[in-house]
Short mmCIF file of C-alpha atoms in Angstrom, two decimals:
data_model
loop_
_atom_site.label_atom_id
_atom_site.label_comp_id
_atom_site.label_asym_id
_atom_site.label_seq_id
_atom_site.Cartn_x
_atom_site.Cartn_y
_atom_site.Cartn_z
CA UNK G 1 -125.01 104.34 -114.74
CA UNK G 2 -123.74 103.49 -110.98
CA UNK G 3 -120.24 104.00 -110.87
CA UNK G 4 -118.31 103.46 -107.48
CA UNK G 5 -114.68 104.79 -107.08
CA UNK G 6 -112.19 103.03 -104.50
CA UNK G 7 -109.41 105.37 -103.54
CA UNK G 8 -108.07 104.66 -99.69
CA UNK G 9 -107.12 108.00 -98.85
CA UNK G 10 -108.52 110.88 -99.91
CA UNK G 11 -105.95 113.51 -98.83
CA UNK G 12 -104.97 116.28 -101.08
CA UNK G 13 -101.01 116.37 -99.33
CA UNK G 14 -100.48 113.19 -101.11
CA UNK G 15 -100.56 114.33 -104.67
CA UNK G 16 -102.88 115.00 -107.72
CA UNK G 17 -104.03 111.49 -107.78
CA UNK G 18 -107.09 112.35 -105.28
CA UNK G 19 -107.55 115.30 -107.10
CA UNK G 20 -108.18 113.54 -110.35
CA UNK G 21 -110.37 111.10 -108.20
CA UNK G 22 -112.11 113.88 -106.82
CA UNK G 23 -113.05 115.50 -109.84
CA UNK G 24 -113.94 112.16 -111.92
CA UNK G 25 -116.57 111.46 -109.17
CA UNK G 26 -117.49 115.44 -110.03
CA UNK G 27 -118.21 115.81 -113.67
CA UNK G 28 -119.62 111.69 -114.30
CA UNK G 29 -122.36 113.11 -110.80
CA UNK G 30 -122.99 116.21 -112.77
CA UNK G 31 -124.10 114.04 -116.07
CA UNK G 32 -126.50 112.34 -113.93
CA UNK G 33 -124.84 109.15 -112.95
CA UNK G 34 -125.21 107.80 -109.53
CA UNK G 35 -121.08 107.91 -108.49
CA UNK G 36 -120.16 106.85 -104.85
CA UNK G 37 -116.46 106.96 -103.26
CA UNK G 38 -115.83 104.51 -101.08
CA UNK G 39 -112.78 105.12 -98.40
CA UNK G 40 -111.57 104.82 -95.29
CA UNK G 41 -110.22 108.49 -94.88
CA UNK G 42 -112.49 111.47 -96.02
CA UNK G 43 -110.33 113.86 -94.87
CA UNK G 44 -110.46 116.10 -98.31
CA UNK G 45 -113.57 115.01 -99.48
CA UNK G 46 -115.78 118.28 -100.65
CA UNK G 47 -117.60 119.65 -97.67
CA UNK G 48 -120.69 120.13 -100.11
CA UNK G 49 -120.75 116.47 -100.68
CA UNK G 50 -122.36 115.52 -97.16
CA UNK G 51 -123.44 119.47 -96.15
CA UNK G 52 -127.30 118.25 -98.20
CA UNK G 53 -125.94 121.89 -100.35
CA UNK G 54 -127.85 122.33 -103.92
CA UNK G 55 -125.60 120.29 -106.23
CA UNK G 56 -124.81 121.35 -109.85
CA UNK G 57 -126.27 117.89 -110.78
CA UNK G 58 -128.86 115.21 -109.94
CA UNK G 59 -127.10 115.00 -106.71
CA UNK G 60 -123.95 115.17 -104.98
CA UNK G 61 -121.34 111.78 -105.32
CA UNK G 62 -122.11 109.44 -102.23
CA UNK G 63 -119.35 109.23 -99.59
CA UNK G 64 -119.18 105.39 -98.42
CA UNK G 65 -116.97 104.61 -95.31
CA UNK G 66 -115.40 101.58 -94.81
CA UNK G 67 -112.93 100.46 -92.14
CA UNK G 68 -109.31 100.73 -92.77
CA UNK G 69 -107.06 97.67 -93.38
CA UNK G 70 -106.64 95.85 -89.95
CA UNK G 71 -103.51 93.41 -91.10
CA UNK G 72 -100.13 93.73 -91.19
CA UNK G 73 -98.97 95.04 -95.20
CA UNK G 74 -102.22 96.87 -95.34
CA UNK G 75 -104.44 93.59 -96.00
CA UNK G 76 -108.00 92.96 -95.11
CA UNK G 77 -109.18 89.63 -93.81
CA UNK G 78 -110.36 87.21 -96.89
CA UNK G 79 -113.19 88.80 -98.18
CA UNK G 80 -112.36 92.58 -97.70
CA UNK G 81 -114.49 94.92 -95.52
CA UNK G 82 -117.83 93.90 -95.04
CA UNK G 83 -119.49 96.54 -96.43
CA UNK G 84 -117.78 95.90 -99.64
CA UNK G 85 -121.21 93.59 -101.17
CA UNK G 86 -123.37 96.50 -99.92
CA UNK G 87 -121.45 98.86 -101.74
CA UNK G 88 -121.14 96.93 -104.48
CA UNK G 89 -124.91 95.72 -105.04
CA UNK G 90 -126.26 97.17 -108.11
CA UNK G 91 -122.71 98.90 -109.43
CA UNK G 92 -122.69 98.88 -112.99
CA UNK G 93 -118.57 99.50 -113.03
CA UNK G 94 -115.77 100.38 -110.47
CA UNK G 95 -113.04 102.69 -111.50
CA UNK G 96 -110.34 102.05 -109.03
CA UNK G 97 -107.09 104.16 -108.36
CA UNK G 98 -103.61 102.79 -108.02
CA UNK G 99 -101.92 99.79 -108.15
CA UNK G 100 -99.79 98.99 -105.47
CA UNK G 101 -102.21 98.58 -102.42
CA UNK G 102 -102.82 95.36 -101.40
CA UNK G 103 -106.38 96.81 -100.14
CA UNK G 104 -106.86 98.29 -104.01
CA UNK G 105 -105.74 94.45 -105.02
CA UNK G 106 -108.70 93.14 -103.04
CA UNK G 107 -111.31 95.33 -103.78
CA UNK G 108 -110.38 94.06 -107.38
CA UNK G 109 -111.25 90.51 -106.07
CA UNK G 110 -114.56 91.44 -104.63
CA UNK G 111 -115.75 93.80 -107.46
CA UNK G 112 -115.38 90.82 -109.67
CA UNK G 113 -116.63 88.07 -107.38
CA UNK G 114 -120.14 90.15 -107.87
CA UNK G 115 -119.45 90.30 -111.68
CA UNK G 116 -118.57 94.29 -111.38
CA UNK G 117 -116.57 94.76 -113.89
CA UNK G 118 -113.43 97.01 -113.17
CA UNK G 119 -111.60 100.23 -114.52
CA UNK G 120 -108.10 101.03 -113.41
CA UNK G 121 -106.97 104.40 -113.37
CA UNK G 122 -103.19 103.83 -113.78
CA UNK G 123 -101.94 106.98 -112.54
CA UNK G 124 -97.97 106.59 -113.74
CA UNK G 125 -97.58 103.39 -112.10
CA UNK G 126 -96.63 101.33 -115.06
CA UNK G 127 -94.19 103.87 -116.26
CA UNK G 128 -90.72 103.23 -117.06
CA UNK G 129 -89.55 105.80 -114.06
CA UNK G 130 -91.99 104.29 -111.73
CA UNK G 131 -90.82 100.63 -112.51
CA UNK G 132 -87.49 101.08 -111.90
CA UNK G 133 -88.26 102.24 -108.48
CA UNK G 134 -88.13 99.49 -106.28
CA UNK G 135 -87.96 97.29 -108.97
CA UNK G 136 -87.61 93.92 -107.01
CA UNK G 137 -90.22 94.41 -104.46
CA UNK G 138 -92.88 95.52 -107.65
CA UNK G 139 -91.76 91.98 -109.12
CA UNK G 140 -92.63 89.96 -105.93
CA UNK G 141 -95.90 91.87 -105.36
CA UNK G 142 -97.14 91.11 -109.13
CA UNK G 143 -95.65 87.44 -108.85
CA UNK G 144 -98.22 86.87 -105.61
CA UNK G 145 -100.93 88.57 -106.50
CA UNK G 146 -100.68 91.58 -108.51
CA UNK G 147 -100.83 89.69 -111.96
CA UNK G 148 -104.04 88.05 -111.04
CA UNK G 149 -104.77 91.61 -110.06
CA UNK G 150 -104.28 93.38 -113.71
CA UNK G 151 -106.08 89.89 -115.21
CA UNK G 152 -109.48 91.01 -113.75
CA UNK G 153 -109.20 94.40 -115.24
CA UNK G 154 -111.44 95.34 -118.00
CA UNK G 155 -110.40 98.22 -119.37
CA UNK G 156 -107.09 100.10 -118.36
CA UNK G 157 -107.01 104.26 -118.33
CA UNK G 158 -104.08 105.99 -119.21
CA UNK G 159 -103.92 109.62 -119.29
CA UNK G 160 -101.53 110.53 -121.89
CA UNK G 161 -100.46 108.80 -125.25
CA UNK G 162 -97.28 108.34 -123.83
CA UNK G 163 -98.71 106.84 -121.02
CA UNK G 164 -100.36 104.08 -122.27
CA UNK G 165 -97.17 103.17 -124.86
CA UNK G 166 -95.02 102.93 -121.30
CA UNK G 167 -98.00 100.80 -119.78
CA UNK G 168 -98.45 98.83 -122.81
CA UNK G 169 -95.12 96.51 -121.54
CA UNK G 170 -96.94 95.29 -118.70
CA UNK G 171 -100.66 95.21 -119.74
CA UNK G 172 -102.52 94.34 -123.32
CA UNK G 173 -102.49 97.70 -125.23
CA UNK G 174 -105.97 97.37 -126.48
CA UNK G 175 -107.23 97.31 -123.31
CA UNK G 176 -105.69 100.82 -122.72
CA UNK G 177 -107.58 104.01 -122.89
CA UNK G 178 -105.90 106.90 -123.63
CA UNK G 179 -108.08 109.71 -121.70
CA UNK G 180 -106.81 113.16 -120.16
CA UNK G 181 -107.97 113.98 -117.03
CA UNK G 182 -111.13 115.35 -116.21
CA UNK G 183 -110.45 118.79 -114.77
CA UNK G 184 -112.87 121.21 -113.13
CA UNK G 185 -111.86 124.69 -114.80
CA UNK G 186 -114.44 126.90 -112.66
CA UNK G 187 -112.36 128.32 -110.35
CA UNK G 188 -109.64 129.10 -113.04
CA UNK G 189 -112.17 131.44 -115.35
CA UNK G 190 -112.07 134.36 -113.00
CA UNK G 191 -108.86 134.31 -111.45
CA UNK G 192 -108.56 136.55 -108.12
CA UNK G 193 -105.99 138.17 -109.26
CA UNK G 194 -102.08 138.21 -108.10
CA UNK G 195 -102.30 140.70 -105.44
CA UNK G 196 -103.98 137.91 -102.53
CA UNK G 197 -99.84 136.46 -103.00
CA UNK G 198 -98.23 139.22 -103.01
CA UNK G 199 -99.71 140.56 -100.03
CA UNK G 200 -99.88 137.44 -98.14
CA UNK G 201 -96.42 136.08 -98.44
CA UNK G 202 -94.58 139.46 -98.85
CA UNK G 203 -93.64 139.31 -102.85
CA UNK G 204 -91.35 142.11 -104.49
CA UNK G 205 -93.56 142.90 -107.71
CA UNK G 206 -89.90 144.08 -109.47
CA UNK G 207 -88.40 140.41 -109.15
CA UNK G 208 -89.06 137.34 -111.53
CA UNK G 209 -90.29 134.65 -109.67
CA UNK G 210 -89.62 130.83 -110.37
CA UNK G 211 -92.54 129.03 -108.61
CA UNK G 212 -91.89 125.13 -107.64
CA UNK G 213 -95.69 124.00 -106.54
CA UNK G 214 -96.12 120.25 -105.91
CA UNK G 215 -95.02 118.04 -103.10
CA UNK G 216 -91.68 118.14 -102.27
CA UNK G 217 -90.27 115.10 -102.90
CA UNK G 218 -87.40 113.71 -104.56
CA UNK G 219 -88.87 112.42 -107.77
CA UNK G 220 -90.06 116.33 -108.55
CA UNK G 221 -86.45 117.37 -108.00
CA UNK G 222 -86.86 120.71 -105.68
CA UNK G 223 -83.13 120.34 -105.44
CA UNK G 224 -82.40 120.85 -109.19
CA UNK G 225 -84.47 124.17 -109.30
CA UNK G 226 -82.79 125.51 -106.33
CA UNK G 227 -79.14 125.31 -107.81
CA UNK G 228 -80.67 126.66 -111.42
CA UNK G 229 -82.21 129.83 -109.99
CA UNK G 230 -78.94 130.38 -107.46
CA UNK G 231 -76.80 130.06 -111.02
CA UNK G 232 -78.75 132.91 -112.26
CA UNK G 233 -78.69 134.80 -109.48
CA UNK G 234 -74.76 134.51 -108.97
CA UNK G 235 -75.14 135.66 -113.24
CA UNK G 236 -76.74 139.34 -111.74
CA UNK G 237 -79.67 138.67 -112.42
CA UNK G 238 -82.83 139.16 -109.67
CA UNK G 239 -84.81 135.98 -109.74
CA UNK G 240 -86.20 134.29 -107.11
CA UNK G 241 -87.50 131.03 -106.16
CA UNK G 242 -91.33 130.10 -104.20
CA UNK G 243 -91.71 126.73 -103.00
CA UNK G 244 -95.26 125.67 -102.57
CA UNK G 245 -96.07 122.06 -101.37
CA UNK G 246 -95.79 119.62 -98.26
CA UNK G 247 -93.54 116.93 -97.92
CA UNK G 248 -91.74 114.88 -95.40
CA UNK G 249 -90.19 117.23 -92.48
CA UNK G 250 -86.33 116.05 -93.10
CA UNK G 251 -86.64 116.41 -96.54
CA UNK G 252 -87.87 119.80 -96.22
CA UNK G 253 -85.40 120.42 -93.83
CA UNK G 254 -82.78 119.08 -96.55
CA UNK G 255 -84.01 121.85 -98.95
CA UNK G 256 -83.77 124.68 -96.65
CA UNK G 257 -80.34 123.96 -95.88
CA UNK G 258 -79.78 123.59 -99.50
CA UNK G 259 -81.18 126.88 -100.05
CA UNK G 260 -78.86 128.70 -97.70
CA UNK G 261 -75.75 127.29 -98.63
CA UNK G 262 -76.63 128.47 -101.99
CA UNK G 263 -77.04 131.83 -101.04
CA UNK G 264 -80.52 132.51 -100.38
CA UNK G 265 -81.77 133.96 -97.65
CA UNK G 266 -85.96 134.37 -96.71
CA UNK G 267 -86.76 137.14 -99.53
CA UNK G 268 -85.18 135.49 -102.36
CA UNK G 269 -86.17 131.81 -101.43
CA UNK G 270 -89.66 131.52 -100.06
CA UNK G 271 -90.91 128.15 -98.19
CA UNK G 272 -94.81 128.58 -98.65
CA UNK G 273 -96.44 125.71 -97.31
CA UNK G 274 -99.33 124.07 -98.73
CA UNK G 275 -101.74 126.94 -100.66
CA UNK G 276 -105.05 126.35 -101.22
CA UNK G 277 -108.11 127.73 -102.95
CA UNK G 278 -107.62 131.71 -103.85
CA UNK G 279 -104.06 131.47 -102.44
CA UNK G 280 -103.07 128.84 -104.77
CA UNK G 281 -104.33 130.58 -107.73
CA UNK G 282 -103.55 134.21 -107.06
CA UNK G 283 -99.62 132.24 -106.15
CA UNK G 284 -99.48 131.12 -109.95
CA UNK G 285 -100.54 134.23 -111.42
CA UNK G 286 -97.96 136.40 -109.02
CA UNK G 287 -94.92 134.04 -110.78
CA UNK G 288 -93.42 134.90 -114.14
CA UNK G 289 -92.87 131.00 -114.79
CA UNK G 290 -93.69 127.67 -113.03
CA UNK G 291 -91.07 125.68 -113.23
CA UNK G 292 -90.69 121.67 -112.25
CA UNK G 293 -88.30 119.85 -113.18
CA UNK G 294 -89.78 116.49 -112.33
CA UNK G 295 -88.30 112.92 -113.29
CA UNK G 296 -91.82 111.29 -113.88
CA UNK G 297 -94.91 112.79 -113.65
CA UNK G 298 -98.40 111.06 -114.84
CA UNK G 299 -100.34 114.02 -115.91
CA UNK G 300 -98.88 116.93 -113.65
CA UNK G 301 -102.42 119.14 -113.22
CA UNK G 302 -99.74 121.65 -111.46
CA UNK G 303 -98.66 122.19 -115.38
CA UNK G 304 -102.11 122.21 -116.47
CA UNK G 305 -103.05 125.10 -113.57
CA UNK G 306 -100.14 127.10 -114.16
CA UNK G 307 -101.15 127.31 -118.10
CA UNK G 308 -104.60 127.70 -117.37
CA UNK G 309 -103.87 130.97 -114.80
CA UNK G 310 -101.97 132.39 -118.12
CA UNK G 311 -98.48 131.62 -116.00
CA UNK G 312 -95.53 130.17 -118.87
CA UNK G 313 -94.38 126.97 -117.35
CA UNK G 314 -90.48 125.07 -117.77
CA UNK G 315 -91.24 121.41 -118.10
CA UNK G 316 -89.52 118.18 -118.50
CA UNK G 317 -90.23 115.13 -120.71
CA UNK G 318 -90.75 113.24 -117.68
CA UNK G 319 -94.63 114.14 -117.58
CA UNK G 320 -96.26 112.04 -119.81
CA UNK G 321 -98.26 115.20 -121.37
CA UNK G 322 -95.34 116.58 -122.69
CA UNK G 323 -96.45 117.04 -126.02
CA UNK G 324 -99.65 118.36 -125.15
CA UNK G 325 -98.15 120.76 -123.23
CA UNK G 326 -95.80 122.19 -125.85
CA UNK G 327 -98.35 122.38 -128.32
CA UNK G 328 -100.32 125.08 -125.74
CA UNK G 329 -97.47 127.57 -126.80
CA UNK G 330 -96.82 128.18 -122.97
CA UNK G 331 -94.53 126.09 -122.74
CA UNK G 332 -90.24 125.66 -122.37
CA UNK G 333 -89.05 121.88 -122.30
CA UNK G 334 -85.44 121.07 -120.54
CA UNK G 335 -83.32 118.28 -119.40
CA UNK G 336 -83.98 117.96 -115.54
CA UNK G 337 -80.09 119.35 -114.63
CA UNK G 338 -79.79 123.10 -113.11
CA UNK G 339 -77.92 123.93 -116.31
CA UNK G 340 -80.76 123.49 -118.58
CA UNK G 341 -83.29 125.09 -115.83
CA UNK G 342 -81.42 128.04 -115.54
CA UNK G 343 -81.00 128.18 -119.38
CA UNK G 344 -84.55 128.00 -119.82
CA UNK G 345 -85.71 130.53 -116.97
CA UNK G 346 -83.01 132.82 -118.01
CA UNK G 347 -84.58 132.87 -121.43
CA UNK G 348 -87.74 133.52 -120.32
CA UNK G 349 -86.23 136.92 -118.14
CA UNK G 350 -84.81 138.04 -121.17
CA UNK G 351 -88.69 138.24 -122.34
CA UNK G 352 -90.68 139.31 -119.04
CA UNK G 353 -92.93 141.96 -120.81
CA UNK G 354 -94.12 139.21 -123.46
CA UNK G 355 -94.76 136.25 -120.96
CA UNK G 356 -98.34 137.63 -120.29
CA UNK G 357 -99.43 137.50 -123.77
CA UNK G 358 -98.20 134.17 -124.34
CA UNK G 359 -100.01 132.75 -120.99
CA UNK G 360 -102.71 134.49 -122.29
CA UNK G 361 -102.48 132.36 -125.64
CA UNK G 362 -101.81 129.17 -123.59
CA UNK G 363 -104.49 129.40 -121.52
CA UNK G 364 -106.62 129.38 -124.23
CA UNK G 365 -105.50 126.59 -125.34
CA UNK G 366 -105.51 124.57 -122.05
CA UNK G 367 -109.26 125.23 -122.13
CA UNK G 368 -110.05 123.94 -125.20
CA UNK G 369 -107.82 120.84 -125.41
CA UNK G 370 -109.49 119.81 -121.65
CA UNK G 371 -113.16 120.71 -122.65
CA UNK G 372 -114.94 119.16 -119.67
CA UNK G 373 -118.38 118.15 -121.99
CA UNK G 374 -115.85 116.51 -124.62
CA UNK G 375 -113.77 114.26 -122.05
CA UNK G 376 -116.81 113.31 -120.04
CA UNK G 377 -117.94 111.63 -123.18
CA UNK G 378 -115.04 109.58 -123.68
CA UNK G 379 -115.41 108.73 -119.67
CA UNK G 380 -119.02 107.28 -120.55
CA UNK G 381 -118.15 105.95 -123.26
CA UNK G 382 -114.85 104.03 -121.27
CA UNK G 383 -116.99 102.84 -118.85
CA UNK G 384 -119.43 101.41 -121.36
CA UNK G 385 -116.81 99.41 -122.85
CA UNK G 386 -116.15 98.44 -119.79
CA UNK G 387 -119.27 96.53 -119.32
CA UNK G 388 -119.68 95.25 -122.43
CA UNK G 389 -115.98 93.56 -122.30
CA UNK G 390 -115.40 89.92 -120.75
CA UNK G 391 -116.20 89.18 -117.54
CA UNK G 392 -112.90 89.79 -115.63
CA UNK G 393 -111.38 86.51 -113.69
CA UNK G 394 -112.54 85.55 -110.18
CA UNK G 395 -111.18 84.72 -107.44
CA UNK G 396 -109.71 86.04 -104.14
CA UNK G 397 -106.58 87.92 -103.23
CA UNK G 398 -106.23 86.86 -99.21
#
């Protein structure tokens, strides 16, 4: 099968959505398809990808360029980039990410102009959270063009259960697939170990340590874990916070003022910066919990990497995996308020010398609930319905 991907960006600092994009192109290349990602921005695409390196398939996905929107809003001309037929010529499906680019929109158009017919990976963006944000600019968009834009779709992939019953009030639910990401486990079944942390950023192996690792940003509510872990702390008790992500420089600036009015100084509240690779891993293992008290979260890998380095996390029901999570046994669920945080990482301090049995458990778990061979499978088989489903609608979108 030829599958091309559209995702405009492909920068890991903007979230787990290129991640999931990333790996999709991965696993369905590794089964032999011929998979191509088409962007204008291949900053984080895999070195290995265009280095002519042995690949663990047929061959590596196939990194198309196009040029960037020149309009105002993001828009191409009518017709999109010129490339697009090229790209398109022969594609047995497109899986596109995101909803709200008008680019996205119009690479919907073209795809079905040439009777490609389309996947959309929702990502969150029909959930109740992500609706209410702003609300009356999301109506206008879908009252121009967006509609037309869900119309052409053929089959719709949510990642969750949950997911798809908050996406089913603004698309058909049988046109829904209810899918979890595909996740690429190798670097997570030898771990390097916590010591690469410790060393690097200076970590006191006596404390407990809270680790917030996502972008910072508002929806994820780095605020609320700040004040939960300063409760404890003024409560006697030694734990302390790492924050691991990018975000936007005032906000970040926000948080470390936050942080010192609340007591902490560099030891006991630790600004890490983006980690990456080893770092990133050994930085999960070295915390006694991950903890993110998020107000909407699509699939939230960062819960699914925590669990699957054997780290306990403290979640919210604002990530649509919620049960899944819980059923891992790794797993403490709280309202998204500082009391309830500190309530919940307090318990787990009170049990320090079990939490690496139960990661261990967890972990487990995580593995075999996310089988790679088993979800590909349900990909394939997505993408087959796909193409046997109605032609979507034609038409352009400017």
């Amino acid at each position: 099968m030829r599958i091309v991907h559209f995702f405009e960006r492909v920068r890991l600092e903007k979230g787990g959505t290129i991640r999931a994009a990333i790996d999709m192109c991965l696993a369905m290349a590794e089964r032999g398809h011929h998979v191509s990602l088409a962007t204008f921005d291949d900053t984080d695409v895999p070195e290995e990808w265009r280095s002519g390196a042995p690949s663990p398939g047929p061959s590596w996905p196939e990194v198309k360029m196009i040029s960037p929107p020149p309009l105002p809003g993001g828009f191409y001309p009518p017709g999109g980039p010129t490339c697009t037929k090229t790209i398109l010529a022969g594609a047995d499906v497109v899986h596109l990410h995101g909803l709200w680019q008008p680019s996205t929109a119009q690479y919907a158009a073209r795809a079905a102009d040439a009777g490609v017919p389309i996947v959309l990976s929702c990502h969150g963006m029909l959930d109740e959270w992500s609706m209410r944000q702003s609300t009356a600019k999301k109506k206008v968009y879908l009252g121009l063009f967006g509609r037309k834009f869900l119309d052409r779709v053929s089959v719709f992939h949510a990642t969750a259960d949950d997911e798809k019953r908050q996406a089913s009030a603004w698309v058909p639910g049988d046109k829904i697939e209810a899918i979890p990401l595909l996740a690429d486990f190798g670097p997570y079944r030898e771990l390097p170990g916590p010591e690469i942390a410790v060393n690097e950023f200076g970590l006191d192996t006596n404390a407990f340590y809270a680790l917030f690792l996502s972008r910072l940003h508002y929806k994820k509510q780095p605020d609320v874990l700040i004040k939960a872990v300063s409760k404890l702390r003024k409560q006697g008790q030694d734990v302390r916070l790492l924050l691991a992500g990018g975000g936007d420089e005032p906000y970040v600036d926000q948080l470390k003022s936050r942080a010192k009015a609340e007591g902490f100084d560099d030891d006991t509240c630790k600004f890490l910066g983006m980690v990456t690779g080893d770092t990133k891993l050994s930085v999960y293992q070295a915390a006694d919990t991950f903890a993110l008290p998020t107000s909407q979260e699509n699939f939230g890998m960062v819960f699914v990497e925590a669990l699957a380095c054997g780290t306990p996390i403290v979640a919210t029901k604002g990530t649509d995996i919620w049960r899944e999570l819980d059923a891992t046994g790794g797993t403490t669920l709280a309202e998204a308020t500082p009391d309830a945080f500190a309530q919940a990482i307090g318990g787990l301090v009170g049990k320090k010398q079990e939490l690496p049995a139960i990661g261990a458990t967890a972990r487990e778990r995580v593995f075999e609930w996310l089988d790679a061979d088993t979800i590909a499978k349900r990909y394939e088989a997505m993408y087959e319905r796909a193409v046997n489903a109605k032609p979507s609608i034609t038409g352009s979108t400017r």
